[in-house]
Amino acid sequence: MLTRGQAVGEAEGAVVGALLKASTSLSTLDLSGSSCAAEAARLIGEGLRESAAPLAELRLANVLYTTDGRMPFEAVLERQAALMSGACRLSLREVDCSAQAIGAADTAALQRLALLFAPELKVASATLGDGGRSVRLENCDGRALLGAVSPMVELVVQQCTNSGGCYIGAALPGKGALFSSLGDDAESWGYRADGIIKHKGSRVQDCLPTYKAGDRIRMTLAGGVLAWHINGQRAAEVRGVPSGVHFGVGRWDGTVEVRIERAAVVDAAGCLAMLRPLCALMGREGNALRTVRLGGNGAWAAGDGATLAAALGAASCVVAELDVSGSQLAADECLALANARHLHTLDLSGTAVAASVASLEAVPHRPAALAGPAGARPGRP
């Protein structure tokens, strides 16, 4: 069953849940890339729980969980866990819940998630409005960035008096560059209102769709690809963008003003809420779970790596491929994961082990025994 890349509201979730409940043959459920209402996730989980189908693949990569703005964050996590709990069965072979995200539209939620324009990440002359939900740049060049990393933000352009001086894009949060517009340096990318993308001070793309006051600009960042959508239509993308960039706006001339319509936060907590049912499945005799992808969900909390390592050590566990990239796990937690007896592929990029390998690669004439790509599985003694 495929709802890949689609919007799954509560009504659609009820229909999918009913179909799943009646199915006795479903082998793959693919929600990857979809915008899924949190309540829909619960309804789909209920349908899965009551289904006798031999589900083998569950694909949830890059799912954005949405709410009506009133549902507490913890309630969203419960619904994500319900979806995974319903899916877990002995026939399940592959699970991909990488790059999970929770969307927010109300100001209180955006503030709680630090997804407003940050006073410390804006040029001094920029003026914040509505508690940081909007920003206005005029009279002085510079930029303003959101306070946290996000996989998605949608901005409404409220003023753009000079199409050649208005930039929307992303940058690494270095305070020394706040007095330059986006795209002026090696650590920022800016899409100009007249259809030009700049990076390192040079044009890297041109003749692109333009935007103006009143337009909605949605930006997404996944797998190093920064993409812009104008009024719902994909306009452009650039590759090789680091995961630590913050979305924002820049000004070179004229007046630029934007307002945050909605944003998303990387969902490490939700990913780990889903991890618990998976760990329980690893401990069940006769389970077939061989591939688990949990990467791209931000930093894990203390002890989460140990919880997963304990599950991998169960006699009934047969997991052979594991992705925990971006989890920032400590070296001892990485080693505990690497010692799982059936594991032959382990992605540790974005952890302490990957950072150590990267630092070793910067040292000339390092011993051959220490060579290896970031994310490679540590060798056993």
Coordinates of C-alpha atoms in Angstrom, one line a residue, residues 24-323:
T24 CA -4.6 -10.4 4.9
S25 CA -1.9 -10.0 2.2
L26 CA -0.3 -6.6 2.6
S27 CA 3.5 -6.9 2.5
T28 CA 4.6 -3.2 2.2
L29 CA 3.3 0.0 3.8
D30 CA 5.0 3.1 2.4
L31 CA 4.2 6.5 3.9
S32 CA 7.7 8.0 3.1
G33 CA 7.8 11.6 2.3
S34 CA 4.1 12.2 3.3
S35 CA 2.5 14.8 5.4
C36 CA 0.7 12.7 8.0
A37 CA -1.7 14.0 10.6
A38 CA -0.8 12.7 14.0
E39 CA -4.3 11.3 14.6
A40 CA -4.0 9.6 11.2
A41 CA -0.9 7.8 12.4
R42 CA -2.9 6.4 15.4
L43 CA -5.7 5.2 13.2
I44 CA -3.3 3.5 10.8
G45 CA -1.6 1.9 13.8
E46 CA -4.9 0.6 15.0
G47 CA -5.6 -0.9 11.6
L48 CA -2.2 -2.6 11.5
R49 CA -2.6 -4.0 15.0
E50 CA -5.9 -5.7 14.0
S51 CA -4.6 -6.9 10.7
A52 CA -3.3 -10.4 10.0
A53 CA -1.3 -9.3 7.0
P54 CA 2.3 -10.6 6.7
L55 CA 3.7 -7.0 6.7
A56 CA 7.4 -7.2 5.7
E57 CA 8.4 -3.6 4.9
L58 CA 7.4 -0.4 6.7
R59 CA 8.7 2.8 5.1
L60 CA 8.4 6.0 7.1
A61 CA 11.4 8.0 5.9
N62 CA 10.9 11.8 5.8
V63 CA 7.4 11.7 7.2
L64 CA 6.2 15.1 8.5
Y65 CA 3.7 14.6 11.4
T66 CA 1.2 17.5 11.6
T67 CA -1.3 18.6 14.2
D68 CA -4.1 21.1 14.6
G69 CA -1.9 23.2 16.8
R70 CA -3.7 22.1 20.0
M71 CA -2.3 18.6 20.4
P72 CA 0.6 18.4 23.0
F73 CA 4.0 17.3 21.7
E74 CA 3.9 14.3 23.9
A75 CA 0.6 13.2 22.4
V76 CA 2.2 13.2 18.9
L77 CA 4.9 10.9 20.2
E78 CA 2.3 8.5 21.6
R79 CA 0.6 8.3 18.1
Q80 CA 4.0 7.7 16.4
A81 CA 4.7 4.9 18.9
A82 CA 1.2 3.5 18.2
L83 CA 1.9 3.3 14.5
M84 CA 5.1 1.4 15.1
S85 CA 3.5 -0.9 17.7
G86 CA 0.8 -1.8 15.3
A87 CA 3.3 -2.7 12.6
C88 CA 5.6 -4.8 14.6
R89 CA 5.1 -8.6 13.9
L90 CA 7.3 -11.6 13.3
S91 CA 7.1 -11.1 9.5
L92 CA 8.6 -7.6 9.6
R93 CA 12.0 -7.5 7.8
E94 CA 12.7 -3.9 7.1
V95 CA 11.9 -0.6 8.9
D96 CA 12.9 2.8 7.7
C97 CA 11.9 5.7 10.1
S98 CA 14.8 8.0 9.2
A99 CA 14.4 11.8 9.2
Q100 CA 11.1 12.0 11.1
A101 CA 9.8 15.5 11.7
I102 CA 6.9 17.2 13.6
G103 CA 5.3 20.3 12.1
A104 CA 4.1 23.3 14.0
A105 CA 2.1 26.3 13.0
D106 CA 1.0 28.1 16.1
T107 CA 3.4 30.7 17.7
A108 CA 3.6 29.0 21.1
A109 CA 4.7 25.7 19.5
L110 CA 7.2 27.5 17.2
Q111 CA 8.7 29.3 20.2
R112 CA 9.0 26.1 22.2
L113 CA 10.9 24.4 19.4
A114 CA 13.1 27.5 18.8
L115 CA 11.8 27.8 15.2
L116 CA 11.3 31.6 15.3
F117 CA 13.8 34.2 14.1
A118 CA 16.5 34.4 16.9
P119 CA 17.7 37.7 18.3
E120 CA 21.2 36.4 18.5
L121 CA 21.2 35.2 14.8
K122 CA 20.2 38.4 13.1
V123 CA 21.9 41.6 12.0
A124 CA 21.4 44.3 14.7
S125 CA 19.3 46.5 12.4
A126 CA 16.8 43.8 11.7
T127 CA 13.4 44.2 13.4
L128 CA 11.5 41.2 14.8
G129 CA 7.8 41.1 15.1
D130 CA 5.2 38.9 16.7
G131 CA 7.8 37.5 19.1
G132 CA 10.2 36.5 16.3
R133 CA 7.6 35.1 13.9
S134 CA 8.4 37.8 11.4
V135 CA 11.5 39.8 10.6
R136 CA 12.1 43.0 8.6
L137 CA 15.4 44.1 7.2
E138 CA 15.9 47.6 5.8
N139 CA 18.6 50.3 5.6
C140 CA 21.4 47.9 6.2
D141 CA 22.7 44.7 4.6
G142 CA 22.6 41.5 6.6
R143 CA 20.7 38.3 7.4
A144 CA 18.3 36.8 10.0
L145 CA 18.2 33.1 10.8
L146 CA 15.8 30.8 12.7
G147 CA 17.0 29.7 16.1
A148 CA 17.2 26.0 15.4
V149 CA 17.9 23.6 12.6
S150 CA 14.7 22.5 10.8
P151 CA 14.0 20.1 7.9
M152 CA 11.2 22.4 6.6
V153 CA 10.0 26.0 6.9
E154 CA 7.3 27.9 5.0
L155 CA 7.6 31.7 4.8
V156 CA 5.2 34.3 3.5
V157 CA 6.9 37.2 1.7
Q158 CA 5.3 40.4 3.2
Q159 CA 7.6 43.0 1.6
C160 CA 10.2 42.8 -1.2
T161 CA 10.8 46.3 -2.6
N162 CA 13.9 45.3 -4.7
S163 CA 13.8 41.9 -6.4
G164 CA 17.6 42.1 -6.8
G165 CA 18.2 42.6 -3.1
C166 CA 15.9 40.0 -1.4
Y167 CA 17.3 36.6 -0.5
I168 CA 15.7 33.5 1.1
G169 CA 17.8 30.5 1.9
A170 CA 20.0 29.0 4.6
A171 CA 23.3 29.5 6.4
L172 CA 25.5 28.0 9.1
P173 CA 24.9 30.1 12.2
G174 CA 28.2 32.0 12.3
K175 CA 27.7 35.4 14.0
G176 CA 30.5 37.0 12.1
A177 CA 28.6 36.7 8.8
L178 CA 25.4 38.3 10.0
F179 CA 26.3 41.6 8.3
S180 CA 26.3 40.0 4.8
S181 CA 23.4 38.7 2.8
L182 CA 22.7 35.0 2.1
G183 CA 24.9 33.6 -0.6
D184 CA 27.8 35.9 -0.1
D185 CA 30.1 33.3 1.6
A186 CA 30.9 29.6 1.5
E187 CA 28.6 28.8 4.4
S188 CA 25.3 30.3 3.0
W189 CA 23.0 29.8 0.0
G190 CA 20.5 32.5 -1.1
Y191 CA 17.7 32.4 -3.6
R192 CA 17.1 35.9 -4.9
A193 CA 13.7 37.2 -5.7
D194 CA 14.6 37.7 -9.4
G195 CA 15.3 34.0 -9.9
I196 CA 19.0 33.7 -9.1
I197 CA 20.8 31.5 -6.5
K198 CA 24.1 32.7 -5.0
H199 CA 26.8 30.8 -3.1
K200 CA 30.3 32.0 -2.3
G201 CA 29.3 35.4 -3.7
S202 CA 28.7 34.0 -7.2
R203 CA 25.7 33.0 -9.2
V204 CA 25.3 29.2 -9.2
Q205 CA 21.8 29.1 -10.9
D206 CA 19.8 31.7 -12.8
C207 CA 16.7 32.0 -14.9
L208 CA 14.7 30.4 -12.1
P209 CA 11.1 31.2 -11.1
T210 CA 10.8 34.6 -9.4
Y211 CA 8.9 35.5 -6.2
K212 CA 7.3 38.7 -4.8
A213 CA 5.3 40.0 -1.8
G214 CA 2.4 37.7 -1.1
D215 CA 4.1 34.5 -2.3
R216 CA 4.7 31.5 -0.1
I217 CA 8.3 30.1 -0.1
R218 CA 8.7 26.6 1.4
M219 CA 12.3 25.3 2.0
T220 CA 13.2 21.8 2.8
L221 CA 16.6 20.2 3.7
A222 CA 17.1 16.4 3.4
G223 CA 20.1 14.4 2.5
G224 CA 22.2 17.5 1.8
V225 CA 19.6 18.8 -0.7
L226 CA 18.3 22.3 -0.1
A227 CA 15.1 22.8 -2.1
W228 CA 12.8 25.8 -2.6
H229 CA 9.1 25.7 -3.4
I230 CA 7.2 28.8 -4.6
N231 CA 3.4 28.7 -4.0
G232 CA 3.5 24.9 -3.8
Q233 CA 5.6 24.4 -6.9
R234 CA 9.2 23.1 -6.7
A235 CA 11.4 25.9 -8.0
A236 CA 15.1 24.9 -7.5
E237 CA 17.5 22.9 -5.4
V238 CA 21.2 22.8 -4.5
R239 CA 23.2 19.9 -3.3
G240 CA 26.0 19.5 -0.8
V241 CA 24.4 21.6 1.9
P242 CA 25.4 20.6 5.5
S243 CA 22.8 19.4 7.9
G244 CA 23.6 22.2 10.4
V245 CA 22.3 25.1 8.4
H246 CA 19.5 27.4 9.7
F247 CA 16.9 28.7 7.3
G248 CA 16.6 32.5 7.0
V249 CA 16.4 35.6 4.9
G250 CA 18.9 38.1 3.7
R251 CA 18.9 41.7 2.4
W252 CA 21.3 43.5 0.0
D253 CA 19.1 46.4 -1.0
G254 CA 15.6 47.6 -0.4
T255 CA 13.2 46.4 2.3
V256 CA 12.7 42.7 3.0
E257 CA 10.1 41.3 5.3
V258 CA 8.9 37.7 5.8
R259 CA 6.7 35.9 8.2
I260 CA 6.9 32.2 9.3
E261 CA 3.8 30.3 8.3
R262 CA 4.9 26.9 9.6
A263 CA 8.0 24.9 10.3
A264 CA 9.1 21.4 11.3
V265 CA 11.5 20.1 13.9
V266 CA 13.7 17.0 13.5
D267 CA 12.0 14.4 15.6
A268 CA 14.6 12.4 17.6
A269 CA 12.1 11.9 20.4
G270 CA 9.5 10.5 18.0
C271 CA 12.0 8.2 16.4
L272 CA 13.0 6.9 19.8
A273 CA 9.4 6.4 20.8
M274 CA 9.2 4.1 17.7
L275 CA 12.4 2.4 18.7
R276 CA 10.9 0.9 21.8
P277 CA 8.4 -1.4 20.0
L278 CA 11.2 -2.3 17.6
C279 CA 13.5 -3.3 20.5
A280 CA 10.7 -5.5 21.8
L281 CA 10.3 -7.1 18.4
M282 CA 14.1 -7.9 18.3
G283 CA 13.6 -9.9 21.5
R284 CA 10.9 -12.1 20.1
E285 CA 11.9 -15.6 19.0
G286 CA 11.4 -16.1 15.3
N287 CA 11.4 -12.5 14.3
A288 CA 12.7 -11.6 10.8
L289 CA 13.8 -8.0 11.4
R290 CA 17.1 -7.5 9.5
T291 CA 17.2 -3.8 8.4
V292 CA 16.5 -0.8 10.7
R293 CA 17.1 2.8 9.6
L294 CA 17.0 5.5 12.3
G295 CA 19.3 8.1 10.8
G296 CA 18.7 11.8 10.3
N297 CA 16.7 12.3 13.5
G298 CA 19.0 14.5 15.4
A299 CA 20.9 13.9 18.7
W300 CA 19.7 10.9 20.8
A301 CA 19.2 11.3 24.5
A302 CA 21.6 9.7 27.0
G303 CA 21.0 6.0 27.4
D304 CA 19.1 5.5 24.1
G305 CA 22.2 3.9 22.4
A306 CA 22.5 1.5 25.3
T307 CA 18.8 0.5 25.0
L308 CA 19.3 -0.3 21.3
A309 CA 22.6 -2.2 22.0
A310 CA 20.9 -4.3 24.6
A311 CA 18.2 -5.3 22.1
L312 CA 20.7 -6.1 19.4
G313 CA 22.4 -8.4 21.9
A314 CA 19.3 -10.6 22.3
A315 CA 19.7 -14.2 21.2
S316 CA 16.7 -13.8 18.9
C317 CA 17.9 -10.6 17.2
V318 CA 18.9 -11.0 13.5
V319 CA 19.4 -7.3 12.6
A320 CA 22.2 -7.1 9.9
E321 CA 21.9 -3.5 8.7
L322 CA 21.6 -0.5 11.0
D323 CA 21.6 3.2 10.4

